Amino acid sequence: MAVFAMGWHKPDNVAGSSAPAIMVGLFVATGGLLFGYDTGAINGILAMATFKQDFSTGFKDDAGQPAMSPSQVSLIVAMLSAGTAVGALCSAPIGDRWGRRLSLIFAIGVFCIGGILQTCATNVPLLVVGRTIAGIGVGIVSVLVPLYQSEMAPKWIRGTLVCAYQLSITAGLLAASVVNILTYRMPSAAAYRIPLGLQLTWAVVLALGLLILPETPRYLIKRGFKEAAGLSLSRLRRLDITHPALIEELAEIQANHEYEMALGPDTYKDIIFGEPHLGRRTLTGCGLQMLQQLTGVNFIMYYGTTFFNGAGVENPFTISLIIQVINMVSTIPGLFVVESWGRRRLLIVGAVGMAICQLLIAAFATASGADQWTQNIILIIFVAVYIFFFAASWGPVVWVVTSEIYPLKVRAKSMSVSTASNWILNFGIAYGSPYLVDTSNTSAGSVDLGSRVFFLWGAFCILSIAFVWYMVYETSKISLEQIDEMYERVDRAWKSRGFEPSWSFQQMRDFGFSESGIPPVEPQLELQPSHASTSQSDTAGSSRTNTTSTTNSQDNKMLSQLGPVDLSY
Ligand code: BGC
């Protein structure tokens, strides 16, 4: 437990309070509820007798009861993901133009329109339109929530706050499952209208809350609104606008942004060809997001109830509910260790655990020596353990890493492209799964994999281990600005854990960029008060240090009154 707590310890020498930023970050995290609830609700709704009766267009199941055809099921489930992919792609132009906060409010508005259409729908086409529109809202939210969080959070708790976003996704999935269980026996359309309508409630609360939250200081700096950025940072850090620590943090964000812009423009082309190493970073983000989907999590999330039902498991609704509880509760260990273990280690441990579970499920199902009951128990147990590993690692950490690795100038664009790749794969899996596993051979194009589909997910989990080792840089405990320096100075991802930040972007701006990447050492700077260049060992014993320098003598005077304060966030 000690190691868990250490990851969350606010360093004693950090100026100001982190409480406002934490509260804002946690509140915004609840945007994940919309994402989770909307994607989760459909799982149970599709299995409801009243829904099938009201929406069936003549297709009958094996028992001769009205049902949805596999293509209708695929369409209903997958159009949300298609909408989200579009939403994710739109989020960058919107988020860069209107700001993260206003764009989030807009996205929630779009989500509500889609939610209302879904609730009123009496046939498949209207339901699909509603899901697509709600999906666009969810897609924008899925980019802008982690973006907003990472741009306003103090570095020592940034990862945990973004993990809280995943916690709300899982809470949303769980809430949908609970509501479905409470309503599925209702004899009327209320059985599915209540779960569909309820998603609007939190959306309204979130939009109202966002009206009074600050815009992120980094976005304001990007747009050149330095004073507004100062005010925002002052609210978030509970420091006076004239406080030296605040002036320093702002100056470093600004200098870093100027440095990034000096390396080249911030167009879509630059997210692949730009510097510093933008192509590698974009590839890392897209790869992580795609692999997160290819671990097979949404096969369980979207079709769990139907799949367990088909596998002869009794009470599939209850099993799905248990899976959702495990999914939510298991996010908490990830929240604890994301700072102390770091992103890389957590992702690798998670992928190993997931791979073992997936391969065991597939192997047991294929060997099939055991009776049906034993096979089902094995299936359920390993699905549960798999979910534990996913929820504690790849669920949250992928969002954390993709919100951290991009420089400010292209952060919204790169995040939007990487998140869109998550949704495109999500769409593919949502659409393709019924065909992959359908063992009834009723639909053309079905591959008849049954439980062997877990071999496929297991193989991708193994690939994920290698991907993290070779591509993912360790981003814990350093500021977003220092991540730029890391990509410039560390050439291999697996060496990134030992990286020690040493650049001050203000220094580089004021004394010139050094070709070698090492900022010039000015005798004058060495004479500055020692705390103006503060070293701070991180709380988990890593050797990373943070060094910043002041830019003018007035700041130096103020700094000399401060004592040992870490001015780097
Ligand atoms: C994924 C979703 C998934 C959820 C499950 C998220 O991180 O992006 O696709 O449904 O986790 O908890």
Coordinates of C-alpha atoms and ligand atoms in Angstrom, one line a residue:
M1 CA 0.0 0.0 0.0
A2 CA 2.9 2.3 0.7
V3 CA 4.0 2.2 -2.9
F4 CA 0.4 3.1 -3.9
A5 CA 0.2 6.1 -1.6
M6 CA 3.6 7.4 -2.7
G7 CA 2.4 7.8 -6.2
W8 CA -0.2 10.3 -5.0
H9 CA 1.9 12.3 -2.7
K10 CA 2.0 16.0 -3.6
P11 CA 5.7 17.0 -3.5
D12 CA 6.2 19.3 -0.5
N13 CA 8.0 21.9 -2.6
V14 CA 5.2 22.4 -5.1
A15 CA 3.8 25.9 -4.7
G16 CA 0.1 26.7 -4.3
S17 CA -2.7 24.2 -3.9
S18 CA -3.6 21.3 -6.3
A19 CA -7.1 21.0 -4.8
P20 CA -8.9 23.2 -7.3
A21 CA -7.3 21.5 -10.3
I22 CA -8.1 18.0 -8.8
M23 CA -11.7 18.9 -8.3
V24 CA -12.1 20.4 -11.8
G25 CA -10.3 17.4 -13.3
L26 CA -12.5 15.0 -11.4
F27 CA -15.7 16.8 -12.4
V28 CA -14.7 16.9 -16.1
A29 CA -13.8 13.2 -15.9
T30 CA -17.5 12.5 -15.5
G31 CA -17.8 13.1 -19.2
G32 CA -16.7 9.5 -19.3
L33 CA -20.2 8.6 -18.0
L34 CA -21.8 9.6 -21.3
F35 CA -19.3 7.5 -23.2
G36 CA -19.7 4.5 -21.0
Y37 CA -23.5 4.7 -20.5
D38 CA -24.2 5.2 -24.2
T39 CA -22.0 2.4 -25.4
G40 CA -23.2 0.1 -22.5
A41 CA -26.9 0.5 -22.7
I42 CA -27.3 -1.2 -26.0
N43 CA -25.8 -4.4 -24.8
G44 CA -28.8 -5.2 -22.6
I45 CA -31.4 -3.4 -24.7
L46 CA -30.7 -5.7 -27.7
A47 CA -31.5 -8.7 -25.5
M48 CA -34.8 -7.3 -24.3
A49 CA -37.9 -9.2 -25.4
T50 CA -40.0 -6.0 -25.7
F51 CA -37.3 -4.3 -27.8
K52 CA -37.1 -7.2 -30.2
Q53 CA -40.9 -7.3 -30.4
D54 CA -41.2 -3.6 -31.2
F55 CA -38.3 -3.2 -33.5
S56 CA -38.2 -6.6 -35.3
T57 CA -38.9 -6.3 -39.0
G58 CA -39.9 -10.0 -39.4
F59 CA -36.7 -11.8 -38.6
K60 CA -37.2 -14.7 -36.1
D61 CA -34.7 -16.3 -33.8
D62 CA -34.2 -20.1 -33.4
A63 CA -37.1 -20.3 -31.0
G64 CA -39.4 -18.6 -33.6
Q65 CA -39.6 -15.4 -31.6
P66 CA -39.3 -11.9 -33.2
A67 CA -35.7 -10.8 -33.2
M68 CA -33.3 -8.5 -34.9
S69 CA -31.3 -9.9 -37.8
P70 CA -27.5 -10.0 -37.4
S71 CA -27.1 -7.1 -39.9
Q72 CA -29.6 -5.0 -37.9
V73 CA -27.8 -5.8 -34.7
S74 CA -24.5 -4.8 -36.2
L75 CA -25.9 -1.6 -37.6
I76 CA -27.5 -0.5 -34.3
V77 CA -24.4 -1.3 -32.2
A78 CA -21.8 0.0 -34.7
M79 CA -23.3 3.3 -35.9
L80 CA -22.6 4.8 -32.5
S81 CA -18.9 4.0 -33.0
A82 CA -19.1 5.3 -36.6
G83 CA -20.5 8.6 -35.2
T84 CA -17.8 8.7 -32.5
A85 CA -15.1 8.4 -35.1
V86 CA -16.5 11.4 -37.0
G87 CA -16.9 13.3 -33.7
A88 CA -13.3 12.5 -32.7
L89 CA -12.0 13.9 -36.0
C90 CA -14.2 17.0 -35.7
S91 CA -12.9 17.6 -32.1
A92 CA -9.6 19.1 -33.2
P93 CA -10.8 22.0 -35.4
I94 CA -13.6 22.7 -32.9
G95 CA -11.4 22.4 -29.8
D96 CA -8.6 24.6 -31.3
R97 CA -11.0 27.3 -32.5
W98 CA -13.6 27.5 -29.7
G99 CA -11.4 26.2 -26.9
R100 CA -11.6 22.9 -25.0
R101 CA -14.4 24.0 -22.6
L102 CA -16.9 25.6 -25.0
S103 CA -16.3 22.7 -27.4
L104 CA -17.2 20.3 -24.7
I105 CA -20.4 22.1 -24.0
F106 CA -21.2 22.0 -27.7
A107 CA -20.5 18.2 -27.8
I108 CA -22.8 17.6 -24.9
G109 CA -25.5 19.5 -26.8
V110 CA -25.1 17.2 -29.8
F111 CA -25.1 14.2 -27.6
C112 CA -28.4 15.3 -26.1
I113 CA -30.1 15.6 -29.5
G114 CA -28.9 12.1 -30.3
G115 CA -30.2 10.9 -26.9
I116 CA -33.6 12.4 -27.5
L117 CA -33.9 10.8 -30.9
Q118 CA -33.0 7.4 -29.5
T119 CA -35.5 7.7 -26.7
C120 CA -38.3 8.6 -29.1
A121 CA -37.4 6.0 -31.8
T122 CA -40.0 3.5 -32.7
N123 CA -38.1 1.9 -35.6
V124 CA -34.6 0.9 -36.5
P125 CA -33.7 3.8 -38.9
L126 CA -34.6 6.5 -36.3
L127 CA -32.7 4.6 -33.6
V128 CA -29.7 4.4 -35.8
V129 CA -29.8 8.1 -36.7
G130 CA -30.1 8.9 -32.9
R131 CA -27.1 6.7 -32.1
T132 CA -25.0 8.2 -34.8
I133 CA -25.7 11.8 -33.6
A134 CA -25.1 10.8 -30.0
G135 CA -22.0 9.1 -31.2
I136 CA -20.7 12.4 -32.7
G137 CA -21.1 14.0 -29.3
V138 CA -19.4 11.2 -27.5
G139 CA -16.5 11.2 -30.0
I140 CA -15.8 14.9 -29.3
V141 CA -16.1 14.3 -25.6
S142 CA -13.7 11.4 -25.8
V143 CA -10.9 13.6 -27.2
L144 CA -11.6 16.8 -25.2
V145 CA -12.0 15.4 -21.7
P146 CA -8.5 13.9 -21.4
L147 CA -7.1 16.8 -23.4
Y148 CA -8.7 19.3 -21.0
Q149 CA -7.6 17.3 -18.0
S150 CA -4.0 16.9 -19.0
E151 CA -3.7 20.6 -19.9
M152 CA -4.8 21.8 -16.5
A153 CA -3.5 19.2 -14.1
P154 CA -0.4 19.4 -12.0
K155 CA 2.1 16.9 -13.3
W156 CA 2.3 14.8 -10.0
I157 CA -1.4 13.8 -10.3
R158 CA -2.0 14.2 -14.1
G159 CA -2.1 10.5 -14.9
T160 CA -4.5 9.7 -12.0
L161 CA -6.9 12.4 -13.1
V162 CA -7.0 11.1 -16.6
C163 CA -7.5 7.6 -15.2
A164 CA -10.5 9.0 -13.3
Y165 CA -12.0 9.6 -16.8
Q166 CA -11.8 5.8 -17.5
L167 CA -13.3 5.2 -14.1
S168 CA -16.3 7.2 -15.2
I169 CA -16.5 5.3 -18.5
T170 CA -16.7 2.1 -16.5
A171 CA -19.2 3.7 -14.0
G172 CA -21.3 4.6 -17.1
L173 CA -21.1 1.1 -18.4
L174 CA -22.1 -0.3 -15.0
A175 CA -25.0 2.2 -14.6
A176 CA -26.3 1.1 -18.0
S177 CA -26.2 -2.5 -16.9
V178 CA -28.0 -1.8 -13.6
V179 CA -30.7 0.2 -15.3
N180 CA -31.2 -2.5 -17.9
I181 CA -31.6 -5.1 -15.2
L182 CA -34.1 -3.0 -13.4
T183 CA -36.2 -2.4 -16.5
Y184 CA -35.8 -5.4 -18.8
R185 CA -38.8 -7.3 -17.4
M186 CA -41.2 -4.3 -18.0
P187 CA -43.9 -5.4 -20.4
S188 CA -43.9 -2.1 -22.4
A189 CA -41.6 0.2 -24.3
A190 CA -40.5 1.7 -21.0
A191 CA -38.2 -1.3 -20.7
Y192 CA -35.8 0.3 -23.2
R193 CA -37.0 3.9 -23.2
I194 CA -36.0 4.4 -19.6
P195 CA -32.4 3.3 -20.1
L196 CA -32.2 5.4 -23.3
G197 CA -33.7 8.5 -21.7
L198 CA -31.7 8.5 -18.5
Q199 CA -28.4 9.3 -20.3
L200 CA -29.6 12.8 -20.7
T201 CA -29.6 13.6 -17.0
W202 CA -25.9 13.6 -16.4
A203 CA -25.3 15.4 -19.7
V204 CA -27.2 18.4 -18.5
V205 CA -25.4 18.5 -15.1
L206 CA -22.0 18.3 -16.9
A207 CA -22.9 21.1 -19.3
L208 CA -24.0 23.3 -16.5
G209 CA -20.9 22.7 -14.5
L210 CA -18.7 23.4 -17.5
L211 CA -20.2 26.8 -17.9
I212 CA -18.3 27.9 -14.7
L213 CA -15.1 26.1 -15.2
P214 CA -11.9 27.8 -16.5
E215 CA -10.5 27.3 -20.0
T216 CA -7.1 25.4 -19.9
P217 CA -4.1 27.7 -19.5
R218 CA -2.2 25.9 -22.3
Y219 CA -5.0 26.4 -24.8
L220 CA -5.1 30.1 -23.9
I221 CA -1.3 30.4 -24.4
K222 CA -1.6 28.6 -27.7
R223 CA -4.1 31.3 -28.8
G224 CA -2.0 34.1 -27.5
F225 CA -4.2 35.1 -24.6
K226 CA -1.5 35.3 -22.0
E227 CA -3.5 37.3 -19.4
A228 CA -6.4 35.0 -19.5
A229 CA -4.0 32.0 -19.2
G230 CA -2.6 33.6 -16.1
L231 CA -6.1 34.0 -14.6
S232 CA -7.0 30.4 -15.4
L233 CA -3.8 29.1 -13.9
S234 CA -4.3 31.3 -10.8
R235 CA -7.7 29.7 -10.3
L236 CA -6.4 26.2 -10.8
R237 CA -3.3 26.5 -8.6
R238 CA -4.9 28.9 -6.0
L239 CA -2.0 31.3 -6.4
D240 CA -2.1 35.0 -6.9
I241 CA -1.5 36.0 -10.4
T242 CA 1.7 37.8 -9.4
H243 CA 3.1 34.7 -7.6
P244 CA 6.5 33.8 -8.9
A245 CA 5.7 30.1 -9.2
L246 CA 2.7 31.0 -11.3
I247 CA 4.6 33.4 -13.4
E248 CA 7.3 30.8 -13.9
E249 CA 4.9 28.0 -14.9
L250 CA 3.2 30.3 -17.4
A251 CA 6.5 31.5 -18.8
E252 CA 7.7 28.0 -19.3
I253 CA 4.5 26.9 -21.1
Q254 CA 4.8 30.0 -23.3
A255 CA 8.5 29.5 -24.1
N256 CA 7.9 25.8 -24.8
H257 CA 5.1 26.7 -27.2
E258 CA 7.3 29.3 -29.0
Y259 CA 10.0 26.6 -29.2
E260 CA 7.6 24.1 -30.8
M261 CA 6.4 26.7 -33.3
A262 CA 10.0 27.5 -34.1
L263 CA 10.5 23.9 -35.2
G264 CA 7.7 24.1 -37.8
P265 CA 4.0 24.7 -38.4
D266 CA 1.1 22.9 -36.8
T267 CA -0.9 21.6 -39.7
Y268 CA -2.3 18.1 -40.1
K269 CA 0.7 17.2 -42.3
D270 CA 2.9 18.1 -39.4
I271 CA 1.4 15.5 -37.1
I272 CA 3.2 13.0 -39.3
F273 CA 6.2 14.9 -40.7
G274 CA 6.8 17.6 -38.1
E275 CA 9.3 18.0 -35.4
P276 CA 10.0 17.1 -32.6
H277 CA 9.4 13.5 -33.7
L278 CA 5.7 14.1 -34.3
G279 CA 5.3 11.1 -36.6
R280 CA 6.6 8.7 -34.0
R281 CA 4.3 10.2 -31.4
T282 CA 1.3 10.1 -33.6
L283 CA 2.0 6.5 -34.5
T284 CA 2.4 5.7 -30.8
G285 CA -1.0 7.2 -30.0
C286 CA -2.8 5.6 -32.9
G287 CA -1.1 2.2 -32.2
L288 CA -2.1 2.3 -28.6
Q289 CA -5.6 3.2 -29.3
M290 CA -6.1 0.5 -31.9
L291 CA -4.5 -2.1 -29.8
Q292 CA -6.7 -1.2 -26.9
Q293 CA -9.6 -2.2 -29.1
L294 CA -7.9 -5.3 -30.5
T295 CA -7.5 -6.7 -26.9
G296 CA -11.1 -7.6 -27.5
V297 CA -12.6 -5.6 -24.6
N298 CA -15.6 -4.4 -26.5
F299 CA -16.4 -7.9 -27.7
I300 CA -17.3 -8.5 -24.1
M301 CA -18.8 -5.0 -23.5
Y302 CA -21.1 -5.0 -26.5
Y303 CA -21.9 -8.7 -27.0
G304 CA -21.2 -10.1 -23.5
T305 CA -24.9 -10.7 -22.7
T306 CA -25.6 -12.2 -26.1
F307 CA -22.5 -14.3 -26.2
F308 CA -22.9 -15.7 -22.7
N309 CA -26.5 -16.4 -23.6
G310 CA -25.4 -18.3 -26.8
A311 CA -22.8 -20.2 -24.8
G312 CA -25.6 -21.6 -22.7
V313 CA -24.7 -19.5 -19.6
E314 CA -27.7 -19.0 -17.3
N315 CA -28.5 -15.5 -16.2
P316 CA -26.5 -13.7 -18.8
F317 CA -27.8 -10.3 -17.5
T318 CA -26.4 -11.0 -14.1
I319 CA -23.0 -12.2 -15.5
S320 CA -22.8 -9.0 -17.5
L321 CA -23.5 -7.0 -14.4
I322 CA -20.8 -8.8 -12.5
I323 CA -18.4 -8.1 -15.3
Q324 CA -19.2 -4.4 -15.2
V325 CA -18.7 -4.3 -11.5
I326 CA -15.3 -5.9 -11.9
N327 CA -14.5 -3.5 -14.8
M328 CA -15.2 -0.5 -12.6
V329 CA -13.6 -1.7 -9.3
S330 CA -10.5 -2.9 -11.1
T331 CA -9.8 0.6 -12.5
I332 CA -9.0 1.7 -9.0
P333 CA -5.7 -0.2 -8.7
G334 CA -4.6 1.4 -12.0
L335 CA -5.4 4.8 -10.6
F336 CA -3.2 4.1 -7.7
V337 CA -0.2 2.8 -9.5
V338 CA -0.2 4.8 -12.7
E339 CA 2.1 7.4 -11.1
S340 CA 4.4 5.1 -9.1
W341 CA 4.8 2.3 -11.6
G342 CA 4.7 4.5 -14.5
R343 CA 2.8 4.1 -17.8
R344 CA 5.1 1.6 -19.5
R345 CA 5.2 -0.9 -16.8
L346 CA 1.5 -0.9 -16.2
L347 CA 0.7 -1.3 -19.9
I348 CA 3.2 -4.3 -20.2
V349 CA 1.9 -6.1 -17.0
G350 CA -1.7 -5.5 -18.2
A351 CA -1.0 -6.9 -21.7
V352 CA 0.7 -10.0 -20.3
G353 CA -2.2 -10.7 -18.0
M354 CA -4.8 -10.1 -20.7
A355 CA -2.9 -12.4 -23.2
I356 CA -2.8 -15.3 -20.7
C357 CA -6.5 -15.0 -20.0
Q358 CA -7.6 -14.8 -23.6
L359 CA -5.4 -17.7 -24.7
L360 CA -6.6 -19.9 -21.9
I361 CA -10.2 -19.2 -22.7
A362 CA -9.6 -20.1 -26.3
A363 CA -7.6 -23.2 -25.5
F364 CA -10.2 -24.6 -23.1
A365 CA -13.0 -23.9 -25.5
T366 CA -11.1 -25.7 -28.3
A367 CA -9.9 -28.7 -26.3
S368 CA -13.6 -29.0 -25.1
G369 CA -12.9 -32.1 -23.1
A370 CA -14.9 -30.6 -20.2
D371 CA -18.7 -30.6 -19.9
Q372 CA -20.7 -27.5 -20.8
W373 CA -21.1 -26.4 -17.2
T374 CA -17.3 -26.5 -16.5
Q375 CA -16.6 -24.8 -19.8
N376 CA -18.9 -22.0 -18.9
I377 CA -17.4 -21.5 -15.5
I378 CA -13.9 -21.4 -17.0
L379 CA -15.2 -18.9 -19.6
I380 CA -16.7 -16.6 -17.0
I381 CA -13.7 -16.8 -14.6
F382 CA -11.2 -15.9 -17.3
V383 CA -13.3 -13.2 -18.8
A384 CA -13.5 -11.7 -15.3
V385 CA -9.7 -11.9 -14.8
Y386 CA -9.1 -10.5 -18.3
I387 CA -11.4 -7.6 -17.4
F388 CA -9.4 -7.0 -14.2
F389 CA -6.2 -6.7 -16.2
F390 CA -7.8 -4.5 -18.9
A391 CA -9.4 -2.1 -16.4
A392 CA -6.3 -1.7 -14.3
S393 CA -4.0 -1.0 -17.3
W394 CA -5.0 -0.6 -20.9
G395 CA -8.4 0.9 -20.1
P396 CA -7.1 4.0 -18.4
V397 CA -3.5 4.2 -19.4
V398 CA -4.1 4.5 -23.1
W399 CA -6.1 7.7 -22.5
V400 CA -3.4 8.9 -20.2
V401 CA -0.5 8.4 -22.6
T402 CA -2.3 9.8 -25.6
S403 CA -3.2 12.9 -23.7
E404 CA 0.5 13.5 -22.7
I405 CA 2.8 12.6 -25.6
Y406 CA 1.9 15.4 -28.0
P407 CA 3.2 18.9 -28.0
L408 CA 0.8 21.7 -27.4
K409 CA 0.9 23.0 -31.0
V410 CA -0.7 19.8 -32.4
R411 CA -2.1 18.2 -29.3
A412 CA -5.8 18.5 -30.3
K413 CA -5.1 17.3 -33.8
S414 CA -2.9 14.3 -32.9
M415 CA -5.3 13.3 -30.1
S416 CA -8.2 13.5 -32.4
V417 CA -6.6 11.3 -35.0
S418 CA -5.4 8.7 -32.4
T419 CA -8.8 8.7 -30.7
A420 CA -10.5 8.3 -34.1
S421 CA -8.4 5.3 -34.7
N422 CA -9.7 3.8 -31.5
W423 CA -13.3 4.4 -32.6
I424 CA -12.7 3.1 -36.1
L425 CA -11.5 -0.2 -34.6
N426 CA -14.3 0.0 -32.1
F427 CA -16.7 0.2 -35.0
G428 CA -15.0 -2.7 -36.8
I429 CA -15.3 -4.9 -33.8
A430 CA -18.8 -3.8 -33.0
Y431 CA -19.9 -4.5 -36.6
G432 CA -17.8 -7.6 -37.2
S433 CA -18.2 -9.5 -34.0
P434 CA -21.6 -11.1 -34.7
Y435 CA -20.2 -12.4 -38.0
L436 CA -17.0 -13.6 -36.3
V437 CA -18.7 -15.7 -33.7
D438 CA -22.0 -16.7 -35.2
T439 CA -22.1 -20.5 -34.9
S440 CA -25.7 -20.8 -36.2
N441 CA -24.5 -20.3 -39.8
T442 CA -27.7 -18.4 -40.6
S443 CA -26.0 -15.4 -41.9
A444 CA -23.9 -15.1 -45.0
G445 CA -20.3 -14.3 -44.3
S446 CA -20.2 -15.6 -40.7
V447 CA -16.8 -17.1 -39.7
D448 CA -18.1 -19.4 -37.1
L449 CA -15.3 -18.8 -34.6
G450 CA -17.3 -19.2 -31.4
S451 CA -15.1 -19.0 -28.3
R452 CA -12.0 -19.4 -30.5
V453 CA -12.3 -15.7 -31.3
F454 CA -10.3 -15.3 -28.0
F455 CA -7.2 -16.7 -29.9
L456 CA -7.4 -13.6 -32.0
W457 CA -7.7 -11.2 -29.1
G458 CA -4.9 -13.0 -27.3
A459 CA -2.5 -12.6 -30.3
F460 CA -3.1 -8.9 -30.3
C461 CA -2.4 -8.7 -26.6
I462 CA 1.0 -10.3 -27.3
L463 CA 1.6 -7.8 -30.0
S464 CA 0.7 -5.0 -27.5
I465 CA 3.6 -6.1 -25.2
A466 CA 6.1 -5.6 -28.0
F467 CA 4.5 -2.3 -29.1
V468 CA 4.7 -0.8 -25.7
W469 CA 8.3 -1.9 -25.2
Y470 CA 9.5 -0.4 -28.5
M471 CA 7.2 2.6 -28.9
V472 CA 5.8 4.0 -25.6
Y473 CA 7.9 6.6 -23.7
E474 CA 7.6 6.9 -20.0
T475 CA 5.7 10.1 -19.4
S476 CA 5.0 10.0 -15.6
K477 CA 6.4 12.7 -13.3
I478 CA 7.5 15.2 -15.9
S479 CA 5.6 18.2 -17.2
L480 CA 4.0 18.2 -20.7
E481 CA 6.7 20.6 -21.7
Q482 CA 9.5 18.2 -20.5
I483 CA 8.0 15.4 -22.6
D484 CA 9.1 17.4 -25.7
E485 CA 12.6 17.4 -24.4
M486 CA 12.5 13.7 -23.7
Y487 CA 11.4 12.9 -27.3
E488 CA 14.3 15.1 -28.5
R489 CA 17.0 13.6 -26.3
V490 CA 16.0 10.0 -25.8
D491 CA 16.2 7.9 -29.0
R492 CA 14.7 4.7 -27.7
A493 CA 11.4 4.2 -25.8
W494 CA 12.9 1.6 -23.4
K495 CA 15.5 4.1 -22.3
S496 CA 13.0 6.8 -21.4
R497 CA 12.5 5.8 -17.8
G498 CA 16.0 7.0 -17.0
F499 CA 15.4 10.4 -18.6
E500 CA 16.2 13.5 -16.5
P501 CA 14.8 16.8 -17.8
S502 CA 17.3 19.5 -17.9
W503 CA 16.1 22.1 -20.4
S504 CA 14.4 25.3 -19.6
F505 CA 12.6 26.5 -22.6
Q506 CA 12.8 30.0 -21.4
Q507 CA 16.5 29.7 -21.2
M508 CA 16.7 28.3 -24.7
R509 CA 14.5 31.2 -25.9
D510 CA 16.5 33.8 -24.2
F511 CA 20.0 32.4 -24.9
G512 CA 19.4 30.7 -28.2
F513 CA 18.5 27.2 -29.3
S514 CA 21.4 24.8 -29.1
E515 CA 22.0 22.5 -32.0
S516 CA 23.1 19.7 -29.8
G517 CA 19.9 20.1 -27.9
I518 CA 21.7 21.0 -24.7
P519 CA 20.9 24.5 -23.6
P520 CA 23.9 26.8 -23.2
V521 CA 25.3 27.2 -19.7
E522 CA 25.5 30.8 -18.9
P523 CA 27.9 31.8 -16.0
Q524 CA 25.2 34.3 -15.0
L525 CA 22.7 31.6 -14.6
E526 CA 24.9 29.6 -12.3
L527 CA 25.1 32.6 -10.0
Q528 CA 21.4 32.7 -9.6
P529 CA 19.9 31.6 -6.3
S530 CA 20.1 27.8 -6.1
H531 CA 16.4 27.3 -5.8
A532 CA 15.8 29.0 -9.1
S533 CA 17.2 25.8 -10.5
T534 CA 15.5 23.3 -8.3
S535 CA 16.1 19.6 -8.4
Q536 CA 13.4 17.4 -7.0
S537 CA 13.6 13.6 -6.6
D538 CA 10.3 12.1 -7.6
T539 CA 8.2 10.5 -5.0
A540 CA 8.6 6.9 -6.2
G541 CA 12.3 7.0 -6.1
S542 CA 12.9 7.5 -9.8
S543 CA 16.0 9.4 -10.6
R544 CA 14.2 12.0 -12.7
T545 CA 14.9 15.6 -11.7
N546 CA 13.4 18.9 -12.8
T547 CA 15.4 21.9 -13.5
T548 CA 14.1 25.3 -14.4
S549 CA 15.6 28.7 -14.5
T550 CA 14.3 32.2 -14.2
T551 CA 14.3 34.7 -16.9
N552 CA 14.7 38.1 -15.4
S553 CA 16.0 39.7 -12.3
Q554 CA 12.6 40.8 -11.0
D555 CA 11.5 37.2 -10.9
N556 CA 14.8 36.2 -9.3
K557 CA 14.2 38.6 -6.4
M558 CA 10.8 37.1 -5.8
L559 CA 12.2 33.6 -6.1
S560 CA 14.8 34.3 -3.5
Q561 CA 12.0 34.8 -0.9
L562 CA 10.4 31.5 -1.7
G563 CA 12.6 28.8 -0.3
P564 CA 12.8 25.4 -2.2
V565 CA 9.8 25.5 -4.5
D566 CA 9.4 23.3 -7.5
L567 CA 8.4 25.6 -10.3
S568 CA 8.0 23.0 -12.9
Y569 CA 4.6 21.4 -13.4
Ligands
BGC1 C1 -12.4 1.8 -24.2 C2 -13.8 1.4 -24.5 C3 -14.2 0.3 -23.6 C4 -14.1 0.7 -22.2 C5 -14.4 -0.4 -21.2 C6 -12.4 2.3 -22.7 O1 -11.1 2.7 -22.4 O2 -11.9 2.9 -25.0 O3 -13.8 1.1 -25.9 O4 -15.6 0.0 -23.9 O5 -12.8 1.2 -21.9 O6 -14.2 -0.1 -19.9

